[in-house]
């Protein structure tokens, strides 16, 4: 397996693969994957944490070019490699909070939401995600993503579907959805601070957005339908895909659900 000092990460190949961060004494402290190893590590959200490791190194393995050429979507292959490595090595840094995570100090600033169709994408598209591939966007949303990254603003992912859609996707907590059987059901599935994006050849969308400090609402997801102010919020924002909802009073509720601090303006 190829190995570089972490300070040489800009020499990583711009290829899809799996990587391991550690040192000679403990080679696998963290496991991750990327469609572009170099781009991922130029602005990795755990960069300062990795650099605090004595004699830190990054080991990596890229997918063979012939394999990449045969795959229409490399995501499942990368996820499989990552899962095998996670199960075998049990790296201590994965699934821990990120030190010095950005703090959202006020409601007055962009708060982004992204909705996806549960029938097409499932009620959650990233059960196995590790600090990363959070959502796909197209070129028209690139400026919004750039602003979210530059300002460390939160993005909330919401699944939208009928009861049967969640049933078909084998959502394990159907009992909490029965009272909304006649409505379109909206569930909050995760929130995160984006830290970068890269071009993608694997999706209809042009860019994959990376997120750190993710909070994934596993188990009993937050059903939004009955929450105060949600009806008006839905009409104004949830038919637009990826959008900024800071002007809605419901943005404050989303920030509370995500655990973000909200300080009064001075």
Tab-separated table of C-alpha atoms in Angstrom:
chain	number	residue	atom	x	y	z
A	1	UNK	CA	0.000	0.000	0.000
A	2	UNK	CA	1.338	3.444	-0.897
A	3	UNK	CA	2.308	5.731	1.979
A	4	UNK	CA	3.055	9.471	2.330
A	5	UNK	CA	3.817	11.754	5.224
A	6	UNK	CA	0.610	13.692	5.851
A	7	UNK	CA	2.495	16.921	5.109
A	8	UNK	CA	2.882	15.579	1.546
A	9	UNK	CA	-0.843	15.021	1.007
A	10	UNK	CA	-0.857	17.327	-2.017
A	11	UNK	CA	1.074	14.562	-3.779
A	12	UNK	CA	-1.858	12.173	-3.435
A	13	UNK	CA	-3.307	11.005	-6.769
A	14	UNK	CA	-6.527	12.584	-8.027
A	15	UNK	CA	-8.119	9.141	-8.176
A	16	UNK	CA	-10.853	7.284	-6.298
A	17	UNK	CA	-9.701	5.122	-3.427
A	18	UNK	CA	-9.609	4.345	0.267
A	19	UNK	CA	-7.187	5.887	2.752
A	20	UNK	CA	-5.844	5.221	6.249
A	21	UNK	CA	-4.460	7.906	8.566
A	22	UNK	CA	-2.105	6.965	11.411
A	23	UNK	CA	1.591	6.482	12.148
A	24	UNK	CA	4.157	3.673	12.322
A	25	UNK	CA	2.955	2.575	15.767
A	26	UNK	CA	-0.762	2.697	14.913
A	27	UNK	CA	-1.178	2.769	11.125
A	28	UNK	CA	-4.991	2.839	11.104
A	29	UNK	CA	-6.447	5.521	13.357
A	30	UNK	CA	-8.918	6.696	10.726
A	31	UNK	CA	-10.400	5.150	7.591
A	32	UNK	CA	-12.047	7.079	4.784
A	33	UNK	CA	-12.824	7.013	1.090
A	34	UNK	CA	-12.998	9.512	-1.730
A	35	UNK	CA	-13.603	9.779	-5.432
A	36	UNK	CA	-10.589	12.102	-5.494
A	37	UNK	CA	-8.002	11.446	-2.773
A	38	UNK	CA	-6.004	14.622	-3.403
A	39	UNK	CA	-9.004	16.951	-3.403
A	40	UNK	CA	-10.362	15.330	-0.253
A	41	UNK	CA	-7.222	15.904	1.785
A	42	UNK	CA	-6.374	19.412	0.647
A	43	UNK	CA	-9.273	20.669	2.787
A	44	UNK	CA	-10.163	17.719	5.031
A	45	UNK	CA	-12.295	18.799	8.004
A	46	UNK	CA	-10.131	16.671	10.342
A	47	UNK	CA	-6.883	18.172	9.045
A	48	UNK	CA	-5.857	19.760	12.378
A	49	UNK	CA	-6.724	16.527	14.207
A	50	UNK	CA	-4.590	14.462	11.832
A	51	UNK	CA	-1.691	16.898	12.098
A	52	UNK	CA	-1.680	16.515	15.899
A	53	UNK	CA	-0.725	12.824	15.521
A	54	UNK	CA	3.005	12.208	15.995
A	55	UNK	CA	4.742	11.374	12.692
A	56	UNK	CA	1.371	11.131	10.984
A	57	UNK	CA	1.177	9.304	7.668
A	58	UNK	CA	-1.495	8.589	5.124
A	59	UNK	CA	-1.673	5.188	3.470
A	60	UNK	CA	-3.902	4.753	0.468
A	61	UNK	CA	-5.074	2.355	-2.175
A	62	UNK	CA	-6.672	3.515	-5.414
A	63	UNK	CA	-9.161	1.553	-7.463
A	64	UNK	CA	-7.471	-0.032	-10.506
A	65	UNK	CA	-8.115	1.999	-13.697
A	66	UNK	CA	-9.666	-1.003	-15.444
A	67	UNK	CA	-12.086	-1.436	-12.549
A	68	UNK	CA	-13.072	2.246	-12.584
A	69	UNK	CA	-13.702	2.057	-16.322
A	70	UNK	CA	-16.126	-0.832	-15.876
A	71	UNK	CA	-18.142	0.724	-13.064
A	72	UNK	CA	-20.963	3.129	-13.804
A	73	UNK	CA	-21.059	4.046	-10.120
A	74	UNK	CA	-17.957	3.495	-8.012
A	75	UNK	CA	-19.750	4.371	-4.776
A	76	UNK	CA	-20.765	0.796	-3.807
A	77	UNK	CA	-17.238	-0.500	-4.416
A	78	UNK	CA	-15.676	2.225	-2.289
A	79	UNK	CA	-18.248	1.761	0.461
A	80	UNK	CA	-17.595	-1.985	0.491
A	81	UNK	CA	-13.850	-1.448	0.845
A	82	UNK	CA	-14.383	1.089	3.613
A	83	UNK	CA	-16.783	-1.154	5.538
A	84	UNK	CA	-14.388	-4.093	5.387
A	85	UNK	CA	-11.564	-1.907	6.683
A	86	UNK	CA	-13.741	-0.397	9.431
A	87	UNK	CA	-14.884	-3.823	10.625
A	88	UNK	CA	-11.350	-5.216	10.620
A	89	UNK	CA	-9.311	-2.305	12.051
A	90	UNK	CA	-11.937	-0.563	14.227
A	91	UNK	CA	-10.183	2.823	13.864
A	92	UNK	CA	-10.480	4.962	17.029
A	93	UNK	CA	-11.039	8.363	15.368
A	94	UNK	CA	-13.971	7.393	13.147
A	95	UNK	CA	-17.377	8.184	14.601
A	96	UNK	CA	-15.944	10.727	17.057
A	97	UNK	CA	-16.835	14.404	17.113
A	98	UNK	CA	-14.591	16.801	15.259
A	99	UNK	CA	-12.587	19.124	17.545
A	100	UNK	CA	-13.313	22.837	17.268
A	101	UNK	CA	-16.410	22.341	15.166
A	102	UNK	CA	-17.849	25.552	13.704
A	103	UNK	CA	-20.350	27.327	15.919
A	104	UNK	CA	-23.463	28.880	14.452
A	105	UNK	CA	-23.812	32.023	16.542
A	106	UNK	CA	-26.951	33.596	15.147
A	107	UNK	CA	-30.007	32.782	13.128
A	108	UNK	CA	-29.262	35.744	10.865
A	109	UNK	CA	-27.352	34.016	8.117
A	110	UNK	CA	-27.973	31.355	5.474
A	111	UNK	CA	-29.591	28.105	6.615
A	112	UNK	CA	-29.882	25.582	3.803
A	113	UNK	CA	-32.279	22.711	3.232
A	114	UNK	CA	-32.134	19.921	0.674
A	115	UNK	CA	-35.118	17.667	0.039
A	116	UNK	CA	-35.049	14.356	-1.767
A	117	UNK	CA	-37.763	11.967	-2.873
A	118	UNK	CA	-37.981	8.931	-0.598
A	119	UNK	CA	-39.434	6.858	-3.441
A	120	UNK	CA	-36.403	7.459	-5.643
A	121	UNK	CA	-33.556	7.932	-3.179
A	122	UNK	CA	-34.808	6.074	-0.105
A	123	UNK	CA	-35.497	7.671	3.241
A	124	UNK	CA	-31.772	7.857	3.924
A	125	UNK	CA	-29.007	7.628	1.353
A	126	UNK	CA	-26.045	7.524	3.697
A	127	UNK	CA	-26.491	5.060	6.548
A	128	UNK	CA	-22.860	4.007	6.067
A	129	UNK	CA	-21.446	7.468	5.372
A	130	UNK	CA	-18.336	8.461	7.289
A	131	UNK	CA	-17.863	12.220	7.678
A	132	UNK	CA	-18.330	12.837	4.040
A	133	UNK	CA	-20.390	12.429	0.888
A	134	UNK	CA	-23.522	14.157	2.094
A	135	UNK	CA	-25.381	15.289	-1.003
A	136	UNK	CA	-25.239	15.877	-4.736
A	137	UNK	CA	-25.980	19.217	-6.379
A	138	UNK	CA	-25.915	20.561	-9.906
A	139	UNK	CA	-24.045	23.536	-11.304
A	140	UNK	CA	-26.896	25.981	-10.696
A	141	UNK	CA	-26.469	25.484	-6.925
A	142	UNK	CA	-22.687	25.802	-6.905
A	143	UNK	CA	-22.641	29.430	-5.705
A	144	UNK	CA	-24.915	28.561	-2.776
A	145	UNK	CA	-22.703	25.628	-1.806
A	146	UNK	CA	-19.618	27.838	-2.014
A	147	UNK	CA	-21.233	30.393	0.319
A	148	UNK	CA	-22.277	27.663	2.759
A	149	UNK	CA	-18.680	26.396	2.854
A	150	UNK	CA	-17.076	29.836	3.170
A	151	UNK	CA	-19.437	30.907	5.961
A	152	UNK	CA	-19.584	27.492	7.750
A	153	UNK	CA	-23.367	27.425	7.456
A	154	UNK	CA	-25.536	24.370	8.193
A	155	UNK	CA	-27.323	22.205	5.639
A	156	UNK	CA	-30.351	20.111	6.635
A	157	UNK	CA	-31.374	17.052	4.614
A	158	UNK	CA	-35.078	16.180	4.483
A	159	UNK	CA	-36.747	13.109	3.002
A	160	UNK	CA	-40.153	13.559	1.363
A	161	UNK	CA	-42.495	10.668	0.600
A	162	UNK	CA	-45.772	8.864	1.121
A	163	UNK	CA	-46.268	6.264	3.844
A	164	UNK	CA	-45.976	3.507	1.234
A	165	UNK	CA	-42.610	4.883	0.098
A	166	UNK	CA	-41.122	4.533	3.569
A	167	UNK	CA	-42.792	1.147	3.927
A	168	UNK	CA	-41.249	-0.059	0.663
A	169	UNK	CA	-37.842	1.214	1.825
A	170	UNK	CA	-38.274	-0.840	5.033
A	171	UNK	CA	-38.153	2.128	7.372
A	172	UNK	CA	-37.979	0.440	10.799
A	173	UNK	CA	-40.188	2.906	12.715
A	174	UNK	CA	-43.371	2.941	10.643
A	175	UNK	CA	-45.566	3.178	13.745
A	176	UNK	CA	-44.568	6.825	14.252
A	177	UNK	CA	-45.666	7.626	10.684
A	178	UNK	CA	-49.154	6.096	10.787
A	179	UNK	CA	-50.877	9.298	11.927
A	180	UNK	CA	-49.596	11.001	8.766
A	181	UNK	CA	-50.699	8.223	6.420
A	182	UNK	CA	-52.898	10.523	4.358
A	183	UNK	CA	-50.238	13.197	3.985
A	184	UNK	CA	-46.877	13.523	2.326
A	185	UNK	CA	-44.408	12.800	5.113
A	186	UNK	CA	-41.321	14.929	5.665
A	187	UNK	CA	-38.539	13.618	7.873
A	188	UNK	CA	-35.333	15.354	8.953
A	189	UNK	CA	-32.557	12.823	8.361
A	190	UNK	CA	-29.317	14.732	8.956
A	191	UNK	CA	-27.602	18.081	9.259
A	192	UNK	CA	-23.975	19.034	8.723
A	193	UNK	CA	-21.480	21.809	8.056
A	194	UNK	CA	-20.118	21.520	4.491
A	195	UNK	CA	-16.362	21.795	4.076
A	196	UNK	CA	-15.790	21.133	0.385
A	197	UNK	CA	-17.048	19.669	-2.860
A	198	UNK	CA	-15.670	17.978	-5.939
A	199	UNK	CA	-16.836	17.217	-9.438
A	200	UNK	CA	-18.578	13.903	-9.923
A	201	UNK	CA	-18.876	11.634	-12.924
A	202	UNK	CA	-21.073	9.155	-11.081
A	203	UNK	CA	-24.323	11.034	-10.705
A	204	UNK	CA	-26.653	13.124	-12.805
A	205	UNK	CA	-25.663	15.979	-10.520
A	206	UNK	CA	-22.310	17.611	-11.203
A	207	UNK	CA	-20.900	17.950	-7.673
A	208	UNK	CA	-20.564	15.892	-4.499
A	209	UNK	CA	-20.622	17.983	-1.315
A	210	UNK	CA	-18.575	16.879	1.699
A	211	UNK	CA	-19.742	17.549	5.233
A	212	UNK	CA	-18.160	17.428	8.653
A	213	UNK	CA	-19.642	17.368	12.147
A	214	UNK	CA	-22.625	15.491	10.776
A	215	UNK	CA	-25.580	14.694	12.968
A	216	UNK	CA	-27.521	11.805	11.488
A	217	UNK	CA	-30.975	11.319	12.974
A	218	UNK	CA	-30.971	7.525	12.908
A	219	UNK	CA	-33.676	5.431	14.501
A	220	UNK	CA	-36.732	7.580	15.074
A	221	UNK	CA	-36.129	10.302	12.544
A	222	UNK	CA	-37.636	13.707	13.275
A	223	UNK	CA	-41.054	13.889	11.594
A	224	UNK	CA	-41.612	17.530	10.695
A	225	UNK	CA	-45.268	17.474	9.615
A	226	UNK	CA	-46.886	18.394	12.937
A	227	UNK	CA	-44.329	20.967	14.051
A	228	UNK	CA	-45.459	24.611	14.487
A	229	UNK	CA	-44.885	26.665	11.361
A	230	UNK	CA	-44.002	23.687	9.172
A	231	UNK	CA	-47.029	24.019	6.886
A	232	UNK	CA	-45.997	27.492	5.691
A	233	UNK	CA	-42.347	26.468	5.553
A	234	UNK	CA	-43.223	23.511	3.316
A	235	UNK	CA	-45.131	25.677	0.846
A	236	UNK	CA	-42.317	28.190	0.520
A	237	UNK	CA	-39.177	26.064	0.591
A	238	UNK	CA	-39.620	22.317	0.244
A	239	UNK	CA	-40.595	22.284	-3.424
A	240	UNK	CA	-37.351	23.971	-4.447
A	241	UNK	CA	-34.758	21.287	-3.715
A	242	UNK	CA	-31.611	22.936	-2.355
A	243	UNK	CA	-32.404	26.402	-1.059
A	244	UNK	CA	-31.677	28.997	1.617
A	245	UNK	CA	-34.478	29.180	4.193
A	246	UNK	CA	-33.050	31.796	6.588
A	247	UNK	CA	-36.082	34.096	6.136
A	248	UNK	CA	-38.420	31.462	7.535
A	249	UNK	CA	-39.159	31.339	11.259
A	250	UNK	CA	-38.940	27.559	10.915
A	251	UNK	CA	-35.180	27.911	10.330
A	252	UNK	CA	-34.851	28.560	14.067
A	253	UNK	CA	-36.534	25.220	14.819
A	254	UNK	CA	-34.189	23.436	12.413
A	255	UNK	CA	-31.174	24.977	14.157
A	256	UNK	CA	-32.530	23.853	17.528
A	257	UNK	CA	-33.068	20.316	16.229
A	258	UNK	CA	-29.517	20.294	14.904
A	259	UNK	CA	-28.094	21.380	18.233
A	260	UNK	CA	-26.664	24.657	16.929
A	261	UNK	CA	-26.206	27.517	19.357
A	262	UNK	CA	-28.280	30.597	18.717
A	263	UNK	CA	-27.111	33.823	20.285
A	264	UNK	CA	-29.006	37.087	20.278
A	265	UNK	CA	-27.673	39.874	18.104
A	266	UNK	CA	-25.663	42.431	20.029
